DNA sequence: CAGCCCTAAATTGGATCCAATAAAACCTTA
DNA sequence: TAAGGTTTTATTGGATCCAATTTAGGGCTG
């Protein structure tokens, strides 16, 4: 479905997220259309979509500029994710988990236990963890039965650096990373326990705090370019 | 700027919100373009935007359908608004209010006091209240200094019936409406007090509960068509 | 009689063309 | 020389045209 349009959209998203399009830079339809090898029409649609997602801002009547990303705005988006996932967890606890949800969540927990059992992690382990982390969070959001939460989160995820779908890993200090992700995994266990026990407030509190645990993007962003060499970003592909 | 496009967008929004386009109904480009008297292009853009806003859902490869609105989904959106505005209030309390914010909020409170002082309200009073209510909420969101909250809320507001910008008033029972809106106004006072005292948790809790107070759209929606005659909806125009 | 295939129609997405608008540069005048 | 106005150019938004894809309907065959 719609090859050129999808291509333009995800390419532009990547260019913004990777910094290839610098923050504050002005983007115009015709040059980007030529650069992407498509007509102006899909670019126009993509610009509108990216504006909705908050990646571009209208620059008066003359095209768009790339949104400026500050460490504060990243922290703010992480807070938003925290309260939204907290709400999802609370509502999931109040509704009670379906058998399928229990099975999926338990599988994620088991897989994670197996990863961390050996007392250290490799980068490949973290890619696996990243995957099950996504499944875990997604399942809780589904279990909330609140589509508005799901939508609000989906929008927030588009903001670069605030997404669950991006994990920053410092490959120079894998012992520390082990402790960090093991901690995050323990929080998963705690949330699951709270959900099973229908402890809505507890589930919400854990989830809110948990938002800070999995990502250190604010640090990554604030770090100098020289230090950033050791930071590897595990990013999930857009599959829309 | 862009007359046809804006016209198409806001007209379609109104048609969906008013139920002129029934939930689940399929909408195609060509008929709507002809109905609105514009070309297919602005309609296409509008459809994409409305999809981003959650008002339309893609119906496979063949156009869009109007999103189904259930009382549960309205309640869910209200919950989302609650946690987001709660977050905004907490962050505003933690940051502290600027002199301008204090002035604006205090003005809203004074205006409201004047409205409710006489012990009853008219529909015109509620229009005035609606206006200051918007200003009050907007000011707290600004004061949070978190643009991600602002964006997430803006998106959520697009969902019909979940918005602060819509107040449902039962003109058959204005005594009850007086008590309801007076209660909401008292919550404003409490939030303001918490903000001034830098009591973040308290401000957040009040704001979360407050989301349920100002709107009874879930009831309105669930009510039969016959009873809905006495319900008047005060809606703010889109001014984008 | 039913199932499958083929064809036709409808609808969406993309490209090119045209108009409107705003910004920038240059020229003229004081 | 500076300021204001005018002209030109660049860029966005809209319309129409074209291609591709999907769905539905009808016919054919087993």
Coordinates of C-alpha atoms (C1' of nucleotides) in Angstrom, one line a residue:
Chain A
X1 CA 0.0 0.0 0.0
X2 CA 1.2 3.4 -1.0
X3 CA 4.9 2.8 -1.4
X4 CA 6.2 6.3 -2.1
X5 CA 4.3 7.9 0.7
X6 CA 5.3 5.4 3.3
X7 CA 8.9 5.6 2.1
X8 CA 8.9 9.4 2.3
X9 CA 7.4 9.3 5.8
X10 CA 9.7 6.8 7.4
X11 CA 12.7 8.2 5.7
X12 CA 12.0 11.6 7.0
X13 CA 11.3 10.3 10.4
X14 CA 14.7 8.5 10.4
X15 CA 16.5 11.6 9.1
X16 CA 15.0 13.7 11.9
X17 CA 15.7 11.1 14.6
X18 CA 19.2 10.6 13.5
X19 CA 19.9 14.3 13.4
X20 CA 20.6 14.2 9.6
X21 CA 18.0 17.0 9.6
X22 CA 19.3 19.3 12.2
X23 CA 16.9 20.8 14.8
X24 CA 15.6 24.1 13.7
X25 CA 16.5 23.5 10.1
X26 CA 14.0 24.5 7.6
X27 CA 12.7 21.9 5.2
X28 CA 10.9 22.7 2.0
X29 CA 8.7 20.5 -0.2
X30 CA 10.6 20.7 -3.5
X31 CA 14.1 19.9 -2.3
X32 CA 13.0 17.0 -0.1
X33 CA 10.9 15.7 -2.8
X34 CA 13.8 15.7 -5.2
X35 CA 16.1 14.2 -2.6
X36 CA 13.7 11.4 -1.9
X37 CA 13.0 10.8 -5.6
X38 CA 9.3 11.2 -5.3
X39 CA 6.8 13.9 -6.2
X40 CA 5.8 16.7 -3.9
X41 CA 2.5 15.1 -3.0
X42 CA 3.7 12.4 -0.7
X43 CA 6.1 14.8 0.9
X44 CA 3.3 17.1 1.6
X45 CA 1.3 14.4 3.2
X46 CA 4.4 13.3 5.2
X47 CA 5.0 16.9 6.4
X48 CA 1.4 17.1 7.7
X49 CA 1.8 13.8 9.5
X50 CA 5.1 14.8 11.0
X51 CA 3.6 18.0 12.1
X52 CA 0.8 16.1 13.8
X53 CA 3.5 13.9 15.4
X54 CA 5.3 16.9 16.7
X55 CA 8.5 16.3 14.8
X56 CA 8.0 19.3 12.6
X57 CA 6.6 22.7 13.4
X58 CA 5.0 25.1 10.9
X59 CA 7.4 28.0 10.2
X60 CA 4.9 30.7 9.4
X61 CA 3.6 30.5 5.9
X62 CA 6.8 29.1 4.6
X63 CA 7.2 25.4 5.2
X64 CA 8.3 23.7 8.3
X65 CA 11.3 23.5 10.6
X66 CA 12.5 20.6 12.5
X67 CA 11.5 20.6 16.1
X68 CA 14.1 21.6 18.6
X69 CA 14.8 18.8 21.1
X70 CA 16.1 19.8 24.5
X71 CA 16.9 17.5 27.4
X72 CA 14.0 19.1 29.2
X73 CA 11.6 18.2 26.5
X74 CA 12.8 14.6 26.5
X75 CA 12.4 14.4 30.3
X76 CA 8.9 15.9 29.8
X77 CA 7.9 13.3 27.3
X78 CA 9.2 10.5 29.5
X79 CA 7.0 11.9 32.3
X80 CA 4.1 11.8 30.0
X81 CA 4.8 8.2 29.1
X82 CA 5.0 7.4 32.8
X83 CA 1.6 8.8 33.7
X84 CA 0.0 7.2 30.7
X85 CA 1.5 3.8 31.3
X86 CA 0.7 4.2 34.9
X87 CA -2.9 4.8 34.0
X88 CA -2.9 1.8 31.7
X89 CA -1.5 -0.4 34.5
X90 CA -4.1 0.9 37.0
X91 CA -7.0 0.3 34.7
X92 CA -5.7 -3.1 33.8
X93 CA -5.5 -4.0 37.5
X94 CA -9.0 -2.7 38.0
X95 CA -10.4 -4.7 35.1
X96 CA -8.4 -7.8 35.9
X97 CA -6.2 -9.6 33.4
X98 CA -7.5 -11.9 30.8
X99 CA -6.0 -15.4 30.6
X100 CA -4.2 -14.4 27.4
X101 CA -2.7 -11.3 29.0
X102 CA -1.5 -13.4 32.0
X103 CA 0.1 -15.9 29.6
X104 CA 1.9 -13.2 27.5
X105 CA 3.2 -11.3 30.5
X106 CA 4.4 -14.4 32.2
X107 CA 6.2 -15.5 29.1
X108 CA 8.0 -12.1 29.0
X109 CA 9.0 -12.5 32.6
X110 CA 10.3 -16.0 32.1
X111 CA 12.2 -15.0 29.1
X112 CA 13.8 -12.1 31.0
X113 CA 14.6 -14.3 33.9
X114 CA 16.5 -16.6 31.6
X115 CA 18.4 -13.7 30.2
X116 CA 19.6 -12.2 33.5
X117 CA 20.1 -15.5 35.3
X118 CA 23.7 -15.9 34.2
X119 CA 24.7 -12.7 35.9
X120 CA 25.8 -10.6 32.9
X121 CA 24.4 -9.4 29.6
X122 CA 25.7 -9.0 26.1
X123 CA 24.5 -6.6 23.5
X124 CA 22.6 -9.4 21.8
X125 CA 20.9 -10.2 25.1
X126 CA 19.7 -6.6 25.3
X127 CA 18.2 -6.8 21.8
X128 CA 16.2 -9.8 23.0
X129 CA 15.3 -7.9 26.1
X130 CA 14.3 -4.9 24.1
X131 CA 11.8 -7.1 22.2
X132 CA 10.2 -8.7 25.2
X133 CA 10.1 -5.3 26.9
X134 CA 8.1 -4.0 24.0
X135 CA 5.7 -7.0 24.2
X136 CA 5.3 -6.5 28.0
X137 CA 4.4 -2.9 27.7
X138 CA 2.1 -3.4 24.8
X139 CA 0.3 -6.1 26.6
X140 CA -0.4 -3.9 29.6
X141 CA -1.7 -1.2 27.4
X142 CA -4.0 -3.6 25.7
X143 CA -5.1 -5.0 29.0
X144 CA -6.2 -1.5 30.1
X145 CA -9.0 -1.7 27.6
X146 CA -8.7 2.1 27.1
X147 CA -8.0 3.0 23.5
X148 CA -7.5 6.6 24.4
X149 CA -4.4 5.6 26.4
X150 CA -3.1 3.6 23.6
X151 CA -3.6 6.5 21.1
X152 CA -2.0 9.0 23.4
X153 CA 1.0 6.8 23.9
X154 CA 1.3 6.1 20.2
X155 CA 1.6 9.8 19.6
X156 CA 4.0 10.3 22.4
X157 CA 6.2 7.5 21.1
X158 CA 6.8 9.4 17.9
X159 CA 8.8 11.9 19.8
X160 CA 12.4 10.9 19.3
X161 CA 14.2 9.7 22.4
X162 CA 11.1 9.3 24.5
X163 CA 10.0 6.1 23.1
X164 CA 9.9 2.6 24.6
X165 CA 11.0 1.5 21.2
X166 CA 14.4 3.0 21.7
X167 CA 16.9 1.7 24.2
X168 CA 20.3 3.4 24.7
X169 CA 23.0 1.1 25.8
X170 CA 26.5 2.1 27.0
X171 CA 28.6 -0.7 25.5
X172 CA 31.6 0.5 27.6
X173 CA 30.0 -0.4 30.9
X174 CA 28.0 -3.6 30.4
X175 CA 28.1 -4.4 34.1
X176 CA 26.3 -1.3 34.9
X177 CA 23.9 -2.0 32.1
X178 CA 23.2 -5.4 33.5
X179 CA 22.3 -3.9 36.8
X180 CA 20.1 -1.3 35.1
X181 CA 18.1 -3.7 33.0
X182 CA 17.9 -6.3 35.7
X183 CA 16.3 -3.6 37.8
X184 CA 13.9 -2.8 35.1
X185 CA 13.0 -6.4 34.8
X186 CA 12.4 -6.6 38.5
X187 CA 10.0 -3.8 38.1
X188 CA 8.2 -5.8 35.5
X189 CA 7.8 -8.6 38.0
X190 CA 6.5 -6.2 40.6
X191 CA 4.0 -4.7 38.2
X192 CA 2.8 -8.2 37.2
X193 CA 2.3 -9.1 40.8
X194 CA 0.3 -5.9 41.4
X195 CA -1.8 -6.6 38.3
X196 CA -2.6 -10.1 39.4
X197 CA -3.5 -8.9 42.9
X198 CA -5.7 -6.1 41.5
X199 CA -3.6 -3.5 43.3
X200 CA -4.3 -0.6 40.9
X201 CA -2.5 2.1 42.8
X202 CA 0.6 0.0 43.3
X203 CA 0.7 -1.0 39.7
X204 CA 0.3 2.6 38.7
X205 CA 3.1 3.8 41.0
X206 CA 5.5 1.2 39.8
X207 CA 4.8 1.9 36.1
X208 CA 5.3 5.6 36.6
X209 CA 8.7 5.1 38.1
X210 CA 9.5 2.4 35.6
X211 CA 9.3 5.0 32.7
X212 CA 12.6 6.5 34.0
X213 CA 14.3 3.1 34.3
X214 CA 14.5 1.8 30.8
X215 CA 15.8 4.8 29.1
X216 CA 18.6 7.1 29.7
X217 CA 18.1 9.1 26.6
X218 CA 18.3 12.4 28.4
X219 CA 21.8 11.5 29.4
X220 CA 22.7 10.3 26.0
X221 CA 21.4 13.5 24.4
X222 CA 23.2 15.7 26.9
X223 CA 26.5 13.8 26.5
X224 CA 29.2 15.2 24.3
X225 CA 29.7 13.8 20.8
X226 CA 33.0 12.2 21.8
X227 CA 31.5 10.2 24.6
X228 CA 28.5 9.1 22.5
X229 CA 30.7 6.7 20.6
X230 CA 30.2 4.0 23.2
X231 CA 26.4 4.5 23.2
X232 CA 24.6 2.1 21.0
X233 CA 20.9 2.7 20.3
X234 CA 18.7 -0.3 19.8
X235 CA 15.8 1.0 17.8
X236 CA 12.8 -0.9 16.6
X237 CA 11.8 -0.4 13.0
X238 CA 8.5 1.4 12.2
X239 CA 6.2 -1.2 10.9
X240 CA 3.1 0.9 10.3
Chain B
X1 CA -4.1 30.7 4.7
X2 CA -5.3 27.6 2.9
X3 CA -9.0 28.4 2.8
X4 CA -10.4 25.2 1.2
X5 CA -8.3 22.9 3.3
X6 CA -9.2 24.5 6.7
X7 CA -12.8 24.6 5.6
X8 CA -12.9 20.9 4.7
X9 CA -11.1 20.0 8.0
X10 CA -13.3 21.9 10.4
X11 CA -16.5 21.0 8.5
X12 CA -15.7 17.3 8.7
X13 CA -14.8 17.6 12.3
X14 CA -18.2 19.2 13.0
X15 CA -20.0 16.7 11.0
X16 CA -18.4 13.9 12.9
X17 CA -18.9 15.5 16.3
X18 CA -22.5 16.4 15.6
X19 CA -23.2 12.8 14.4
X20 CA -24.1 14.0 10.9
X21 CA -21.6 11.4 9.9
X22 CA -22.7 8.4 11.8
X23 CA -20.3 6.2 13.6
X24 CA -19.0 3.4 11.5
X25 CA -20.1 5.1 8.3
X26 CA -17.8 4.8 5.4
X27 CA -16.5 8.1 3.9
X28 CA -15.0 8.3 0.5
X29 CA -12.9 11.0 -1.0
X30 CA -15.0 11.9 -4.1
X31 CA -18.4 12.2 -2.6
X32 CA -17.2 14.3 0.3
X33 CA -15.2 16.5 -2.0
X34 CA -18.2 17.1 -4.1
X35 CA -20.4 17.7 -1.0
X36 CA -17.9 20.3 0.3
X37 CA -17.4 21.9 -3.0
X38 CA -13.7 21.4 -3.1
X39 CA -11.3 19.2 -4.9
X40 CA -10.2 15.8 -3.7
X41 CA -6.8 17.1 -2.5
X42 CA -7.9 19.1 0.6
X43 CA -10.2 16.2 1.5
X44 CA -7.3 13.8 1.4
X45 CA -5.2 15.9 3.7
X46 CA -8.2 16.4 6.0
X47 CA -8.8 12.6 6.1
X48 CA -5.2 12.0 7.1
X49 CA -5.4 14.6 9.8
X50 CA -8.6 13.2 11.1
X51 CA -7.1 9.8 11.2
X52 CA -4.2 11.2 13.2
X53 CA -6.7 12.7 15.5
X54 CA -8.5 9.5 16.0
X55 CA -11.8 10.6 14.5
X56 CA -11.4 8.4 11.4
X57 CA -10.0 4.9 11.1
X58 CA -8.6 3.3 8.0
X59 CA -11.1 0.8 6.5
X60 CA -8.6 -1.5 4.8
X61 CA -7.5 -0.2 1.5
X62 CA -10.8 1.4 0.8
X63 CA -11.1 4.8 2.5
X64 CA -12.0 5.5 6.0
X65 CA -14.9 4.9 8.5
X66 CA -16.0 7.2 11.3
X67 CA -14.7 6.0 14.6
X68 CA -17.2 4.3 16.9
X69 CA -17.8 6.2 20.1
X70 CA -18.8 4.2 23.1
X71 CA -19.5 5.6 26.6
X72 CA -16.5 3.5 27.7
X73 CA -14.2 5.2 25.2
X74 CA -15.4 8.6 26.4
X75 CA -14.7 7.6 30.0
X76 CA -11.3 6.4 28.9
X77 CA -10.5 9.7 27.2
X78 CA -11.6 11.6 30.3
X79 CA -9.3 9.4 32.4
X80 CA -6.4 10.3 30.1
X81 CA -7.2 13.9 30.4
X82 CA -7.2 13.6 34.1
X83 CA -3.7 12.0 34.4
X84 CA -2.3 14.5 31.9
X85 CA -3.7 17.5 33.6
X86 CA -2.7 16.0 36.9
X87 CA 0.9 15.8 35.6
X88 CA 0.7 19.3 34.4
X89 CA -0.5 20.5 37.8
X90 CA 2.2 18.6 39.6
X91 CA 5.0 19.9 37.4
X92 CA 3.6 23.4 37.7
X93 CA 3.7 23.1 41.5
X94 CA 7.2 21.7 41.4
X95 CA 8.5 24.5 39.1
X96 CA 6.5 27.2 40.9
X97 CA 4.2 29.7 39.3
X98 CA 5.4 32.7 37.5
X99 CA 3.9 36.1 38.4
X100 CA 1.9 36.1 35.2
X101 CA 0.5 32.7 35.9
X102 CA -0.5 33.7 39.4
X103 CA -2.2 36.8 37.9
X104 CA -4.1 34.9 35.3
X105 CA -5.3 32.1 37.6
X106 CA -6.3 34.5 40.3
X107 CA -8.3 36.5 37.7
X108 CA -10.1 33.3 36.7
X109 CA -10.9 32.5 40.3
X110 CA -12.2 36.1 41.0
X111 CA -14.4 36.0 37.9
X112 CA -15.8 32.7 38.9
X113 CA -16.5 33.8 42.4
X114 CA -18.4 36.7 41.0
X115 CA -20.5 34.4 38.9
X116 CA -21.5 32.0 41.6
X117 CA -21.9 34.5 44.4
X118 CA -25.5 35.2 43.7
X119 CA -26.4 31.6 44.4
X120 CA -27.7 30.5 41.0
X121 CA -26.5 30.5 37.4
X122 CA -28.0 31.1 34.0
X123 CA -27.0 29.6 30.7
X124 CA -25.2 32.8 29.9
X125 CA -23.3 32.6 33.1
X126 CA -22.1 29.1 32.1
X127 CA -20.9 30.4 28.8
X128 CA -18.8 32.9 30.7
X129 CA -17.7 30.1 33.1
X130 CA -16.8 27.9 30.1
X131 CA -14.5 30.6 28.9
X132 CA -12.6 31.2 32.2
X133 CA -12.5 27.4 32.7
X134 CA -10.6 27.1 29.5
X135 CA -8.2 29.9 30.4
X136 CA -7.6 28.3 33.8
X137 CA -6.8 24.9 32.5
X138 CA -4.7 26.4 29.7
X139 CA -2.7 28.4 32.1
X140 CA -1.8 25.4 34.3
X141 CA -0.7 23.5 31.2
X142 CA 1.5 26.3 30.2
X143 CA 2.9 26.7 33.7
X144 CA 3.9 23.0 33.7
X145 CA 6.6 23.9 31.2
X146 CA 6.2 20.5 29.6
X147 CA 5.4 20.8 25.9
X148 CA 4.8 17.0 25.7
X149 CA 1.8 17.3 28.1
X150 CA 0.5 20.1 26.0
X151 CA 0.7 18.1 22.9
X152 CA -0.7 15.0 24.3
X153 CA -3.7 16.9 25.7
X154 CA -4.2 18.7 22.4
X155 CA -4.5 15.4 20.7
X156 CA -6.8 14.0 23.3
X157 CA -9.0 17.1 23.0
X158 CA -9.8 16.2 19.5
X159 CA -11.7 13.2 20.6
X160 CA -15.3 14.4 20.7
X161 CA -17.0 14.5 24.1
X162 CA -13.7 14.2 26.0
X163 CA -12.7 17.8 25.6
X164 CA -12.5 20.6 28.1
X165 CA -13.7 22.8 25.3
X166 CA -17.2 21.2 25.4
X167 CA -19.5 21.6 28.3
X168 CA -22.8 19.8 28.6
X169 CA -25.5 21.7 30.4
X170 CA -28.9 20.3 31.5
X171 CA -31.1 23.3 31.1
X172 CA -33.9 21.6 32.8
X173 CA -32.2 21.4 36.1
X174 CA -30.2 24.6 36.6
X175 CA -30.1 24.3 40.3
X176 CA -28.2 21.1 40.0
X177 CA -25.9 22.6 37.4
X178 CA -25.2 25.5 39.8
X179 CA -24.0 23.0 42.4
X180 CA -22.0 21.1 39.9
X181 CA -20.2 24.0 38.4
X182 CA -19.7 25.6 41.8
X183 CA -18.1 22.4 42.9
X184 CA -15.8 22.5 39.9
X185 CA -14.9 26.1 40.7
X186 CA -14.1 25.2 44.3
X187 CA -11.7 22.6 42.9
X188 CA -10.1 25.4 40.9
X189 CA -9.5 27.2 44.2
X190 CA -8.1 24.1 45.8
X191 CA -5.7 23.5 42.9
X192 CA -4.6 27.1 43.0
X193 CA -3.9 26.9 46.6
X194 CA -1.9 23.7 46.1
X195 CA 0.1 25.3 43.3
X196 CA 0.9 28.3 45.4
X197 CA 2.1 26.1 48.2
X198 CA 4.1 23.9 45.9
X199 CA 2.1 20.9 47.0
X200 CA 2.7 18.8 43.8
X201 CA 1.0 15.6 44.9
X202 CA -2.1 17.5 46.1
X203 CA -2.4 19.5 43.0
X204 CA -2.1 16.4 40.9
X205 CA -4.8 14.5 42.9
X206 CA -7.2 17.4 42.7
X207 CA -6.7 17.8 39.0
X208 CA -7.2 14.1 38.3
X209 CA -10.5 14.1 40.1
X210 CA -11.5 17.4 38.5
X211 CA -11.5 15.9 35.1
X212 CA -14.6 14.1 36.0
X213 CA -16.3 17.1 37.4
X214 CA -16.7 19.5 34.5
X215 CA -18.1 17.2 32.0
X216 CA -20.9 14.7 32.0
X217 CA -20.6 13.8 28.4
X218 CA -20.7 10.1 29.1
X219 CA -24.1 10.6 30.6
X220 CA -25.2 12.8 27.8
X221 CA -24.0 10.3 25.2
X222 CA -25.7 7.4 27.0
X223 CA -29.0 9.3 27.4
X224 CA -31.8 8.6 25.0
X225 CA -32.5 11.0 22.2
X226 CA -35.8 12.1 23.8
X227 CA -34.1 13.2 27.0
X228 CA -31.3 14.9 25.1
X229 CA -33.5 17.8 24.2
X230 CA -32.9 19.5 27.5
X231 CA -29.1 19.1 27.2
X232 CA -27.4 22.1 25.7
X233 CA -23.8 21.8 24.6
X234 CA -21.5 24.8 24.9
X235 CA -18.8 24.3 22.4
X236 CA -15.8 26.4 21.7
X237 CA -15.1 27.1 18.0
X238 CA -11.9 25.6 16.6
X239 CA -9.6 28.6 16.0
X240 CA -6.6 26.9 14.5
Chain C
dC1 C1' -25.7 -26.2 -8.7
dA2 C1' -21.6 -24.4 -6.8
dG3 C1' -17.2 -22.7 -7.1
dC4 C1' -13.6 -20.4 -9.4
dC5 C1' -11.8 -17.2 -12.6
dC6 C1' -11.9 -13.2 -15.3
dT7 C1' -13.2 -8.7 -16.3
dA8 C1' -14.9 -4.3 -15.3
dA9 C1' -15.8 -0.5 -12.4
dA10 C1' -14.7 2.2 -8.6
dT11 C1' -11.6 4.3 -5.6
dT12 C1' -7.3 5.6 -3.7
dG13 C1' -2.5 7.3 -4.4
dG14 C1' 0.8 9.9 -7.2
dA15 C1' 2.4 13.3 -10.6
dT16 C1' 2.2 17.5 -13.0
dC17 C1' 0.3 21.9 -13.8
dC18 C1' -1.6 26.3 -12.3
dA19 C1' -2.8 30.0 -9.1
dA20 C1' -2.1 32.7 -5.0
dT21 C1' 0.8 34.6 -1.6
dA22 C1' 4.6 36.1 0.8
dA23 C1' 9.3 37.3 1.1
dA24 C1' 13.3 39.4 -0.7
dA25 C1' 15.8 42.3 -3.6
dC26 C1' 16.3 46.1 -6.3
dC27 C1' 15.1 50.6 -7.9
dT28 C1' 13.5 55.1 -7.3
dT29 C1' 12.8 59.2 -4.9
dA30 C1' 13.3 62.3 -1.2
Chain D
dT1 C1' 22.2 57.6 1.7
dA2 C1' 18.1 55.8 3.5
dA3 C1' 13.5 54.5 3.2
dG4 C1' 9.6 53.0 0.9
dG5 C1' 7.5 50.9 -2.8
dT6 C1' 7.3 47.8 -6.5
dT7 C1' 8.6 43.9 -8.9
dT8 C1' 10.2 39.4 -9.2
dT9 C1' 11.0 35.0 -7.5
dA10 C1' 10.4 31.2 -4.6
dT11 C1' 7.2 28.3 -2.3
dT12 C1' 3.0 26.5 -0.8
dG13 C1' -1.9 25.0 -1.7
dG14 C1' -5.4 23.3 -5.0
dA15 C1' -7.1 21.1 -9.2
dT16 C1' -7.0 17.8 -12.7
dC17 C1' -5.2 13.9 -14.8
dC18 C1' -3.2 9.2 -14.8
dA19 C1' -1.9 4.7 -12.9
dA20 C1' -2.5 0.9 -9.8
dT21 C1' -5.1 -1.9 -6.9
dT22 C1' -8.9 -4.0 -5.0
dT23 C1' -13.5 -5.5 -4.9
dA24 C1' -17.6 -7.0 -6.8
dG25 C1' -20.3 -9.1 -10.2
dG26 C1' -21.1 -12.1 -13.9
dG27 C1' -20.1 -15.9 -16.6
dC28 C1' -18.1 -20.3 -17.4
dT29 C1' -16.9 -24.9 -16.2
dG30 C1' -16.7 -29.0 -13.5

